[in-house]
XYZ file of C-alpha atoms in Angstrom:
577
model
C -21.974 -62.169 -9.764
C -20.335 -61.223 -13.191
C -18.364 -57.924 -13.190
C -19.572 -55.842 -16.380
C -16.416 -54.540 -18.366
C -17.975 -51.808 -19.680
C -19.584 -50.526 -16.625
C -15.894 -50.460 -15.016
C -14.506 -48.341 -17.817
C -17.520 -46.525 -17.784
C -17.006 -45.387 -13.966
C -13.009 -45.345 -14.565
C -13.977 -42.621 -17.249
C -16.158 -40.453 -14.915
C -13.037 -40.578 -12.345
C -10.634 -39.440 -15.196
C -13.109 -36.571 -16.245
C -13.960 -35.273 -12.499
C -10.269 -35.747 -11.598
C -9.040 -33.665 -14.495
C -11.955 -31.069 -14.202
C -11.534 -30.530 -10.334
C -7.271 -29.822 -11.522
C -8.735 -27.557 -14.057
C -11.008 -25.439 -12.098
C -8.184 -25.700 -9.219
C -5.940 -23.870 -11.942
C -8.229 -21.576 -13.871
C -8.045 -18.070 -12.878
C -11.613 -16.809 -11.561
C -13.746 -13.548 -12.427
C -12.226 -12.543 -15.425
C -12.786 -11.720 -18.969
C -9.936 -10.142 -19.586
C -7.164 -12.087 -21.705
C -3.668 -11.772 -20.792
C -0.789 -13.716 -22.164
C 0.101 -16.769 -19.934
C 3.438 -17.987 -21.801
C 5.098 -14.416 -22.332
C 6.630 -14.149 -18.763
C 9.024 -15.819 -16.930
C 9.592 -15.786 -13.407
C 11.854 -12.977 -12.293
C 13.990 -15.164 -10.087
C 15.424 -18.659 -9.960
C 14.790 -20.111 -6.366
C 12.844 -22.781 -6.893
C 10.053 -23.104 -5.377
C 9.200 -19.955 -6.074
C 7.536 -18.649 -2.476
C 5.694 -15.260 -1.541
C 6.167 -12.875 1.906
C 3.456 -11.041 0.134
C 0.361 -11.353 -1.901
C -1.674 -9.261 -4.954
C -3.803 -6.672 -3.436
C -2.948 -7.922 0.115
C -4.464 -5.643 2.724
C -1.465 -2.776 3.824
C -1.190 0.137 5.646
C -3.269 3.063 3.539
C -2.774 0.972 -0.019
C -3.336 -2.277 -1.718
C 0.021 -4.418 -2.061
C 0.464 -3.517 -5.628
C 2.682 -6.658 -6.339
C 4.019 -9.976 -5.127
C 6.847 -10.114 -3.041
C 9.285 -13.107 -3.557
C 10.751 -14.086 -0.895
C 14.830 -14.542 -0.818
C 15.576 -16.799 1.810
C 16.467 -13.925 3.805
C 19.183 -12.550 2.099
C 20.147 -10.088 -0.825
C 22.341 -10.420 -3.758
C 19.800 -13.390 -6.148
C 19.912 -12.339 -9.446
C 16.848 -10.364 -11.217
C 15.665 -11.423 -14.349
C 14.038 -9.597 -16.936
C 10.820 -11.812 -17.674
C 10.371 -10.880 -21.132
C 12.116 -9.012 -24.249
C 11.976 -4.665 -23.688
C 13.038 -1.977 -22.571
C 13.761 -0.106 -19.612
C 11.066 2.233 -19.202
C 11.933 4.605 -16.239
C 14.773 4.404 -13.715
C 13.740 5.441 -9.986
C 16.171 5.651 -7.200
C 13.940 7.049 -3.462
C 15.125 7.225 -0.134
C 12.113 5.215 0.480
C 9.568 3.488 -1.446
C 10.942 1.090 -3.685
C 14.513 1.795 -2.573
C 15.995 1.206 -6.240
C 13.751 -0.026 -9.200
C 13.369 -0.582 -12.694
C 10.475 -0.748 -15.050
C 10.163 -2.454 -18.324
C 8.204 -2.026 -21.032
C 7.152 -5.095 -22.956
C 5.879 -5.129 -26.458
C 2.728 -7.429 -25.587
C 1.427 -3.862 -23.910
C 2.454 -4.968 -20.364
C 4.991 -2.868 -17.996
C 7.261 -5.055 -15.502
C 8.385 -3.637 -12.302
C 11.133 -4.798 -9.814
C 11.321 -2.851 -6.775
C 13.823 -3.105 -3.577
C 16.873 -3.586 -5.527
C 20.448 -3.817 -4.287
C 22.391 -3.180 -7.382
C 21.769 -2.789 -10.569
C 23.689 -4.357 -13.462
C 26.785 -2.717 -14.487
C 25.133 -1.075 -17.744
C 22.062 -0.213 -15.917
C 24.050 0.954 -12.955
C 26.772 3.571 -15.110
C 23.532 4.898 -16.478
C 21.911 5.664 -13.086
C 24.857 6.936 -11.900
C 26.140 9.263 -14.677
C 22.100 10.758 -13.669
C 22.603 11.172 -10.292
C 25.618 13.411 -11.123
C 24.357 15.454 -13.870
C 21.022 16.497 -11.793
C 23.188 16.206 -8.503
C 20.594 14.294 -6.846
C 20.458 10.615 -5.273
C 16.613 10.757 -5.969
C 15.959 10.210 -9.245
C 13.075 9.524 -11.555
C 13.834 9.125 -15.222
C 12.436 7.664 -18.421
C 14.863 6.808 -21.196
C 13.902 6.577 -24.442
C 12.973 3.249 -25.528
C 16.442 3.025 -27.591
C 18.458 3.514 -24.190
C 18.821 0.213 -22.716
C 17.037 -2.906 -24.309
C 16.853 -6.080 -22.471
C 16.205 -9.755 -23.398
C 14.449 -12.684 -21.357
C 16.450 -14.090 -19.105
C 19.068 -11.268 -19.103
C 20.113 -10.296 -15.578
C 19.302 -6.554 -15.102
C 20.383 -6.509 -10.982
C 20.413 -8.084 -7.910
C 17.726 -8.740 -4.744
C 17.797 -6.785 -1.689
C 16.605 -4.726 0.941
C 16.382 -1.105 -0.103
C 13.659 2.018 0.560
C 10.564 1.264 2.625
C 11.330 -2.764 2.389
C 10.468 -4.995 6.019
C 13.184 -7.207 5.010
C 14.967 -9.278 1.780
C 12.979 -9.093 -0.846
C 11.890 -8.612 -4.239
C 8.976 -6.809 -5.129
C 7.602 -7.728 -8.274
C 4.508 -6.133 -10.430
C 2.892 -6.463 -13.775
C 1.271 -3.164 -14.860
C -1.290 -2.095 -18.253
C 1.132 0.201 -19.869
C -1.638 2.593 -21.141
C -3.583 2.801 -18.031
C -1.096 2.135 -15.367
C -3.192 -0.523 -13.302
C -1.288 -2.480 -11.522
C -2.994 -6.348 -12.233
C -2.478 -9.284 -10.495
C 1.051 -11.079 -11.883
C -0.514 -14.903 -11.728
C -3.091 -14.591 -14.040
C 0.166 -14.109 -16.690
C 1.564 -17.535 -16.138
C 3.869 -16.304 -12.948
C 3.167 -20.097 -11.246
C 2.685 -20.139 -7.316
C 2.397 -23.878 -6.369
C -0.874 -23.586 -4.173
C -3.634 -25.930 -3.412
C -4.092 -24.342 -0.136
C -8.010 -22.993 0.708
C -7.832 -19.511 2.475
C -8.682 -19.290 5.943
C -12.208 -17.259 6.932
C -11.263 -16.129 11.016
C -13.832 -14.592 11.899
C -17.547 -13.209 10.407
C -19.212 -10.097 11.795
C -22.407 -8.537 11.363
C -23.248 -4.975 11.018
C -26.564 -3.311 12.457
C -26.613 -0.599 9.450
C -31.034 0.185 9.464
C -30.810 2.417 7.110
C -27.740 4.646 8.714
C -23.582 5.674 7.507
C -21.447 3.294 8.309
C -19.009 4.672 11.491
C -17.529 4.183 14.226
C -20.135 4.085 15.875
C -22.256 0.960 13.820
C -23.161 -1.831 16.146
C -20.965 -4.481 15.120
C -21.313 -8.208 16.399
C -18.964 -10.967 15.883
C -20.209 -14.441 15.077
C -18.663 -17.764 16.276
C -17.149 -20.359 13.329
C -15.346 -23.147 13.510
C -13.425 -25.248 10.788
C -10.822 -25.811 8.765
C -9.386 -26.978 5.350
C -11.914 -24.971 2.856
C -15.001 -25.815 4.691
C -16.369 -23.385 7.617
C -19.259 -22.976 9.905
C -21.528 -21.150 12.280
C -22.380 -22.689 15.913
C -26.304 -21.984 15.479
C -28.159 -20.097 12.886
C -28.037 -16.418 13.538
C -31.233 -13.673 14.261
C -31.274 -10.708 12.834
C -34.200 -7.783 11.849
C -33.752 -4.866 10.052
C -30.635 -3.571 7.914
C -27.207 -5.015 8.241
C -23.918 -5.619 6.402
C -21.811 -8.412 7.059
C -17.512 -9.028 6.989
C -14.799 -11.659 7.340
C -11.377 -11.946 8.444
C -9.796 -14.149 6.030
C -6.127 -15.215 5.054
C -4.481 -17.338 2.572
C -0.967 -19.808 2.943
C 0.461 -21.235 -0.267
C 2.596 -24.522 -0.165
C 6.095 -24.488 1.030
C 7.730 -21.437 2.948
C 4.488 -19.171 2.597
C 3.814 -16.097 4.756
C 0.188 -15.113 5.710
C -0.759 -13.331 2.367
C -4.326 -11.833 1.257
C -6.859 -13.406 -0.673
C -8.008 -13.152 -4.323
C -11.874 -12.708 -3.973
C -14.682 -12.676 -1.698
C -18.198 -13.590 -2.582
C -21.506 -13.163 -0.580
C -24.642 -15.540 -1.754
C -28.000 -15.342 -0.489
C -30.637 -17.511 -0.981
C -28.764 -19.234 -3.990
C -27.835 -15.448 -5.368
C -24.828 -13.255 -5.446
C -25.146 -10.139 -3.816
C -21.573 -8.996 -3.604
C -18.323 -10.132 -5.202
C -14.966 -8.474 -4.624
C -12.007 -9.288 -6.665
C -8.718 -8.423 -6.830
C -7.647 -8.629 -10.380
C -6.344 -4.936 -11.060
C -6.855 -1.659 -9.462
C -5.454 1.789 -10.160
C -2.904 3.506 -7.899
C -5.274 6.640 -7.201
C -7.966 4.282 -5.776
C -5.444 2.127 -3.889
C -5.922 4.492 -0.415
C -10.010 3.412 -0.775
C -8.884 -0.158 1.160
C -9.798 2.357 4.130
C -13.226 2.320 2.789
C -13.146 -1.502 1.891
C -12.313 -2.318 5.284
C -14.006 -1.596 9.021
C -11.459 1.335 9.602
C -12.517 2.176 12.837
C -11.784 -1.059 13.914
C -8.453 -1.531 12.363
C -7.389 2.022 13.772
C -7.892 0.208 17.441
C -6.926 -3.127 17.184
C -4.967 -3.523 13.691
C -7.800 -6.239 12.757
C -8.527 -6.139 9.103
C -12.286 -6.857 8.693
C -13.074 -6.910 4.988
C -16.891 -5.621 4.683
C -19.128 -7.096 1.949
C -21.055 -3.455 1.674
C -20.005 -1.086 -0.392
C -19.776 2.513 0.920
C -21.295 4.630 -1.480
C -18.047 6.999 -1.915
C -16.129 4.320 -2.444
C -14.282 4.732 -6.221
C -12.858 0.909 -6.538
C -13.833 -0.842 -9.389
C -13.174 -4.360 -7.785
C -16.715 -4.878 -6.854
C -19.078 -6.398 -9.033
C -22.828 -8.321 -8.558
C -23.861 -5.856 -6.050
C -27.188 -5.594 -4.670
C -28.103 -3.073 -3.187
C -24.118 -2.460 -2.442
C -24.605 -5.270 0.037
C -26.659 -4.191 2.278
C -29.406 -6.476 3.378
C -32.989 -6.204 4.899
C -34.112 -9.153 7.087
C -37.775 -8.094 7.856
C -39.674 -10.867 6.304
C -40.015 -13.759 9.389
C -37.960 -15.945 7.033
C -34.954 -18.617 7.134
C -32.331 -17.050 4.686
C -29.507 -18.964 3.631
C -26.391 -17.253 3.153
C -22.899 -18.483 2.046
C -19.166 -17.013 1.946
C -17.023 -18.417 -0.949
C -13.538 -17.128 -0.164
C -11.224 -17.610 -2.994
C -7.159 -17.608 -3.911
C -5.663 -16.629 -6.702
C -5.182 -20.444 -7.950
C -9.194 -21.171 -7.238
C -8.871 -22.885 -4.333
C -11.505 -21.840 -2.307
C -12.923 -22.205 1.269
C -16.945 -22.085 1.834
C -18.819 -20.709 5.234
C -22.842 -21.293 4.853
C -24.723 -19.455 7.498
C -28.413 -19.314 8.224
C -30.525 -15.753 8.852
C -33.651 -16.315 11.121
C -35.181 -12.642 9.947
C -37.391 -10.883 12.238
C -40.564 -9.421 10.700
C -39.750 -5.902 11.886
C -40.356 -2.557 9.332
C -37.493 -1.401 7.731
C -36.025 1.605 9.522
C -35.838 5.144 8.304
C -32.684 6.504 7.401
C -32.191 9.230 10.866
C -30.036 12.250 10.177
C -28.415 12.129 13.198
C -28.052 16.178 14.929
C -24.823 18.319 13.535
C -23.001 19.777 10.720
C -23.422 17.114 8.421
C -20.994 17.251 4.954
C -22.193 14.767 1.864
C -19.486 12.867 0.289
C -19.922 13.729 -3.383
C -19.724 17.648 -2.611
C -16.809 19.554 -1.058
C -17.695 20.967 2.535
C -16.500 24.177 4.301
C -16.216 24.808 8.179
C -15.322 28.233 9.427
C -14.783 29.344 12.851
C -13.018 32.645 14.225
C -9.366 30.882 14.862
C -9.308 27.933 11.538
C -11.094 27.176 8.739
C -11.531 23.697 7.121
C -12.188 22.796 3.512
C -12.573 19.037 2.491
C -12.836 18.534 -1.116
C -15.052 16.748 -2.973
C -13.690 12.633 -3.734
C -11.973 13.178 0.270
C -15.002 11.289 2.049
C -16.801 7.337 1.447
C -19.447 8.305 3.583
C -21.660 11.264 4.709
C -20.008 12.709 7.705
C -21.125 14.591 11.128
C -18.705 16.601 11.455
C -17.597 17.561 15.098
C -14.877 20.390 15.595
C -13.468 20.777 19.289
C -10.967 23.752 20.614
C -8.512 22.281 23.389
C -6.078 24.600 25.404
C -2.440 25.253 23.964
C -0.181 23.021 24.682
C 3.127 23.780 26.707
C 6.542 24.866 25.182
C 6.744 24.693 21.058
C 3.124 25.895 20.594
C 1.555 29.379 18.639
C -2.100 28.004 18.822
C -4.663 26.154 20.552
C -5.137 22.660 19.711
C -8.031 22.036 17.203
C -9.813 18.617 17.292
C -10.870 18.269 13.547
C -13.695 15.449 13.466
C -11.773 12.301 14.981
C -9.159 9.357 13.448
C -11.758 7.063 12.544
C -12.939 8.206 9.482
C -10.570 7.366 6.463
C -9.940 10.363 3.600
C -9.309 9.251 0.593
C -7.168 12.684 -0.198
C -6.326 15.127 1.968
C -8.307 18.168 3.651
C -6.676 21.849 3.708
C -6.578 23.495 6.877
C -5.730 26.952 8.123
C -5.231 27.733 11.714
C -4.466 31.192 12.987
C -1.465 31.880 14.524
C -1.345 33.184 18.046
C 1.342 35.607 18.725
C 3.868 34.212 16.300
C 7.010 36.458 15.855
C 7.407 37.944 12.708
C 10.958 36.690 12.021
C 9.516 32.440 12.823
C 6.871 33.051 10.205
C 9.128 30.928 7.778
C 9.858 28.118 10.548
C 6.291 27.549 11.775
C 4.172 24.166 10.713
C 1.393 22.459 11.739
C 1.744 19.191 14.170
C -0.361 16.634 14.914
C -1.190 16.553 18.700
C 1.152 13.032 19.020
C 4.120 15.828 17.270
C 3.970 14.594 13.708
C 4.538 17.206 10.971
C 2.498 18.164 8.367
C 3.857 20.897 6.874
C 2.507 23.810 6.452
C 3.439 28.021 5.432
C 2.373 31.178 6.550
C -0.554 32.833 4.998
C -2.009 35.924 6.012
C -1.918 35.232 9.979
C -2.872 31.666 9.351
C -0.607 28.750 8.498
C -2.185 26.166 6.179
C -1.303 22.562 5.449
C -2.860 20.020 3.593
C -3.135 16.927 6.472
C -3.945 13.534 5.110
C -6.098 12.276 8.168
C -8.392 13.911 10.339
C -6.942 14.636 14.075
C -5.867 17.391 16.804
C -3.660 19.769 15.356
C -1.536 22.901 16.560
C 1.479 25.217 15.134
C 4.621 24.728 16.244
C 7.957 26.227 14.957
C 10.756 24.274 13.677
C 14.351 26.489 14.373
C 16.672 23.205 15.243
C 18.876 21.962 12.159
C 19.059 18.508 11.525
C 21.374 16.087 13.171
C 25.211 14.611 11.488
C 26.966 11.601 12.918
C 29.732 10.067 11.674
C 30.096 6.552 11.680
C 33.433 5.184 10.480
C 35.047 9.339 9.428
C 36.849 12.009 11.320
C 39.160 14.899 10.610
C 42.577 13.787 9.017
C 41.520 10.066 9.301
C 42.794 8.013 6.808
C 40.280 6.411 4.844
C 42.582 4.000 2.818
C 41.426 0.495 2.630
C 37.639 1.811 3.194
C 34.948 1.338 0.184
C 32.630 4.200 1.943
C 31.943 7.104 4.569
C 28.493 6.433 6.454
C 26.713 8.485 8.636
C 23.612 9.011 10.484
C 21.162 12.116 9.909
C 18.197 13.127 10.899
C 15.883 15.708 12.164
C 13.459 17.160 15.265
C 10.324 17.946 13.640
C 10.205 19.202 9.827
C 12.096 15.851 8.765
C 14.885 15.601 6.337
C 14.387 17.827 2.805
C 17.792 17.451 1.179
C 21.600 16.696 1.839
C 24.528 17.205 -0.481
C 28.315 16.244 -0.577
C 31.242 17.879 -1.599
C 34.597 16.781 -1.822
C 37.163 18.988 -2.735
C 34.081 21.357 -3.509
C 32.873 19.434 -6.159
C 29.514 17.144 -5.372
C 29.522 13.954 -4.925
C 27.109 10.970 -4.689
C 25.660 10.592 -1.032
C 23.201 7.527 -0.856
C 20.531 7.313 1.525
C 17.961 4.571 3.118
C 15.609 6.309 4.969
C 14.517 3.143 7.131
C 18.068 3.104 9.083
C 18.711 7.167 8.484
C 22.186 5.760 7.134
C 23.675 8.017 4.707
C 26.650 6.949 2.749
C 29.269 8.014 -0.156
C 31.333 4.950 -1.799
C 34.163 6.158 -3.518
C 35.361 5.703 -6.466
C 38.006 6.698 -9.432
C 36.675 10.557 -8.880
C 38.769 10.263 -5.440
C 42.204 9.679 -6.013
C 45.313 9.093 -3.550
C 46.186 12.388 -1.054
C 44.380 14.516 0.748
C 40.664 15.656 0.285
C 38.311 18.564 1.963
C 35.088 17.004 2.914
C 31.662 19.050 3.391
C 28.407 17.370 4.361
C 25.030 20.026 4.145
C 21.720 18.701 5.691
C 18.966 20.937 5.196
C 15.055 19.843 6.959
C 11.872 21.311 5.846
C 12.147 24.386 6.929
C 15.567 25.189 5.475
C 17.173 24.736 8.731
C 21.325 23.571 7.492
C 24.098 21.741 9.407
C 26.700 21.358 7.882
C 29.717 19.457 8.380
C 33.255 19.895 7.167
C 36.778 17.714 7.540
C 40.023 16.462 5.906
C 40.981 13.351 5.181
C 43.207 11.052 3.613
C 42.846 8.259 0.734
């Protein structure tokens, strides 16, 4: 048989085309019509390959993962980059939080953000400093003019590490609109992740909705898959009649040293057609506490398993949905086969595929039943009043209508000046708080100033007096009571004591921290002037480094703690330097 030349090159072409258009929709970024510079940036650190403990939008705790999180190899002290010419924006030093961070402002109209910090470079770092003693405060929040501090690519502006609210070495890095503020996802701006690793779908559940709010008390049913590397699938097509709303479990891995990180978007096909497409591209900080509402929060309140619905909640504000129908809720009442697929997608495109099959029953639709009870709509604030509290839930607080349910338990024994009041339950999510007043029962006119409302586990919520009642603004529904706070806060020294030389030591530590109201402020003096006392709220270590302020000889120290309710301890000593 003769071998045709031109039929060879003709397949060898269609290899080279499919080959170089499955690498180009592997790299493309997905869902977007936004344009944003891809060669502007560099990467913000130098270990190569560049790996993340934490993804864009990755599901948290209350909030969206506003950033990546490059990991460090476990350790502090790599150099931070700036990734483009600026300027520093704003300066923020938090006993929590971030820990240290820096913001730059870039003139392509994007804001860079590096967050955890250790140090900060020695111009940056006399700046912050000279701050935190001319506002005598360790906290601070500042934004120099854009002549302050310029910075250039590749210019070292500080160090990695482990401060504020961090789990570990890290550095948390963001991209942010500098008009708007929306935080957007750093790889569609040329920040390269090597990835050609499909997410992982875990599990798929269905929800019996028929017409009703989502709670916790929905019928849910979980669904058996199977399979691995991008392709997914069910054990037997699935019966189902009436309403329902369906959600996956899914994570994403991305080559090399990867944690288990969050996925980019989640689409929901049937019969051929999108019905709902999430995507995490950019969301605003104000919204970022509606995750509650994209996930099944009942069910991560009582296992911690993050089930990402694909129906929308009709309070919901995020703006990362898009192709909904019918916010994703679907009626299987026709007798029919439906075919339904999951395309589960990473920031780099790589995506994994579950197809599932619907036998519908031929059922009505079912009537949307009001179930019995004080029921408050979630576009319009609601009011409940009884003889001993009254509750007042603005409007934007709820994604859902609610029943409300109010309960009065007994009072509690020992630190208690009311009955405890079961406000709804923990498994509906707020997306702001609610204000509540509960009356005081025989509360002594001189603890008026120390009393506060507690959670029923003892967490504080604040709270002041006002008219017999003391109101606080809680963020989640619960059982709460009033409690006084009299106790001042706690001081231990760690490596100090009266006339102890300190000689040969770079800093005093100590440990702080308080019964009930928590920690509101602490100052140091020594030799009655103030002096820098840094804080990292995750250990309660509290520490002053010295410098050329303290010179050789013999210094008073003072130490004053104060908790939320003004409560001081203060602690006072010699020593020697």
């Amino acid at each position: 048989m003769i071998k045709n030349p031109i039929h060879h090159l003709f397949i060898a072409f269609l290899f080279l085309f499919f080959t170089l258009f499955v690498n180009v929709v592997q790299a493309q970024q997905i869902f977007s019509n936004n344009k944003y510079p891809i060669t502007d940036f560099r990467q913000p650190l130098d270990i190569v390959p560049p790996a993340l403990a934490g993804s864009f939008g990755e599901i948290r705790g209350n909030h969206f993962h506003s950033g990546i999180d490059f990991r460090t190899n476990q350790r502090e002290g790599y150099p931070v980059y700036a990734v483009a010419d600026g300027y520093i924006s704003r300066l923020r030093v938090q006993n929590s939080g971030f820990g240290q961070a820096l913001y730059i402002n870039h003139p392509n109209g994007f804001t860079t953000v590096y967050g955890h910090l250790q140090r900060f470079s020695p111009k940056i770092a006399t700046i912050v400093k000279d701050l935190e003693y001319e506002k005598k405060s360790f906290e601070i929040d500042e934004f120099p003019d854009a002549t302050l501090i310029p910075v250039r690519k590749g210019e070292v502006i500080a160090w990695s590490g482990n401060r504020g609210s961090s789990g570990g070495p890290h550095l948390h890095f963001e991209i942010r609109d500098t008009k708007t503020e929306e935080t957007i996802n750093p790889q569609f701006f040329g920040i390269n992740i090597p990835d050609n690793i499909p997410p992982v779908i875990h599990g798929l559940y269905v929800y019996r909705l028929n017409g009703k709010t989502f709670n916790e008390f929905t019928p849910k049913q979980a669904i058996a898959i199977s399979g691995a590397g991008g392709n997914f699938k069910t054990a037997s097509p699935v019966s189902l009649t009436g309403e329902v709303g369906f959600g996956v479990v899914v994570t994403d891995r991305h080559n090399g040293l990867s944690g288990t990180n969050g996925v980019y978007s989640i689409q929901l096909e049937l019969d051929g057609k999108l019905i709902y497409t999430s995507a995490l591209e950019r969301f605003s900080f104000e919204n970022s506490k509606a995750i509650n509402s994209h996930i099944d929060y009942p069910t991560y309140i009582n296992t911690k398993r993050s089930i990402q619905k694909s129906f929308v909640d009709p309070g919901n504000p995020l703006k990362i949905y898009s192709g909904l129908v019918n916010n994703g809720r679907i009626n299987f009442n026709d007798g029919a086969a439906h075919q339904l697929r999951y395309i589960i997608t990473d920031s780099k495109g790589n995506a994994s595929i579950l197809p599932f099959t619907v036998n519908a029953g031929n059922a009505p639709v079912s009537p949307n039943i009001i179930p019995a009870g004080l029921i408050f709509p979630y576009n319009k604030a609601s009011e409940f009043n009884s003889e001993e509290i009254k509750v007042v839930i603005p409007q934007g607080t709820l994604y859902n209508d609610l029943n409300f349910v109010y309960k009065k338990l007994p009072k509690p024994a020992g630190n208690a000046y009311s009955a405890v009041h079961q406000i709804h339950n923990r498994f509906t999510p707020l997306h702001i708080g609610f204000n509540l007043w509960i009356k005081a029962d025989a509360l002594p006119e001189n603890l008026r100033d120390k009393a506060l409302i507690v959670s029923a586990g003892g967490s504080s919520q604040g709270g002041s007096f006002d008219n017999g009642y003391i109101k606080a603004t809680p963020k989640n529904f619960g059982s709460f009571y009033i409690a006084v706070d009299t106790i001042a806060p706690r001081i231990i020294p760690t490596n100090i004591a009266d006339g102890k030389s300190m000689a040969g030591l770079s800093k005093m530590t100590f440990k702080i921290g308080d019964n009930l109201s928590g920690i509101k402020s602490f100052s140091g003096y020594i030799d009655g002037k103030w002096v820098l006392m840094e804080f990292d709220a995750k250990t309660a270590t509290l520490w002053h480094s010295f410098d050329d302020r303290t010179t050789a000889g013999k210094h008073a120290f003072e130490l004053v703690v104060t908790d939320g309710k003004d409560n001081v301890r203060r602690y006072a000593i010699s020593f020697f330097k």
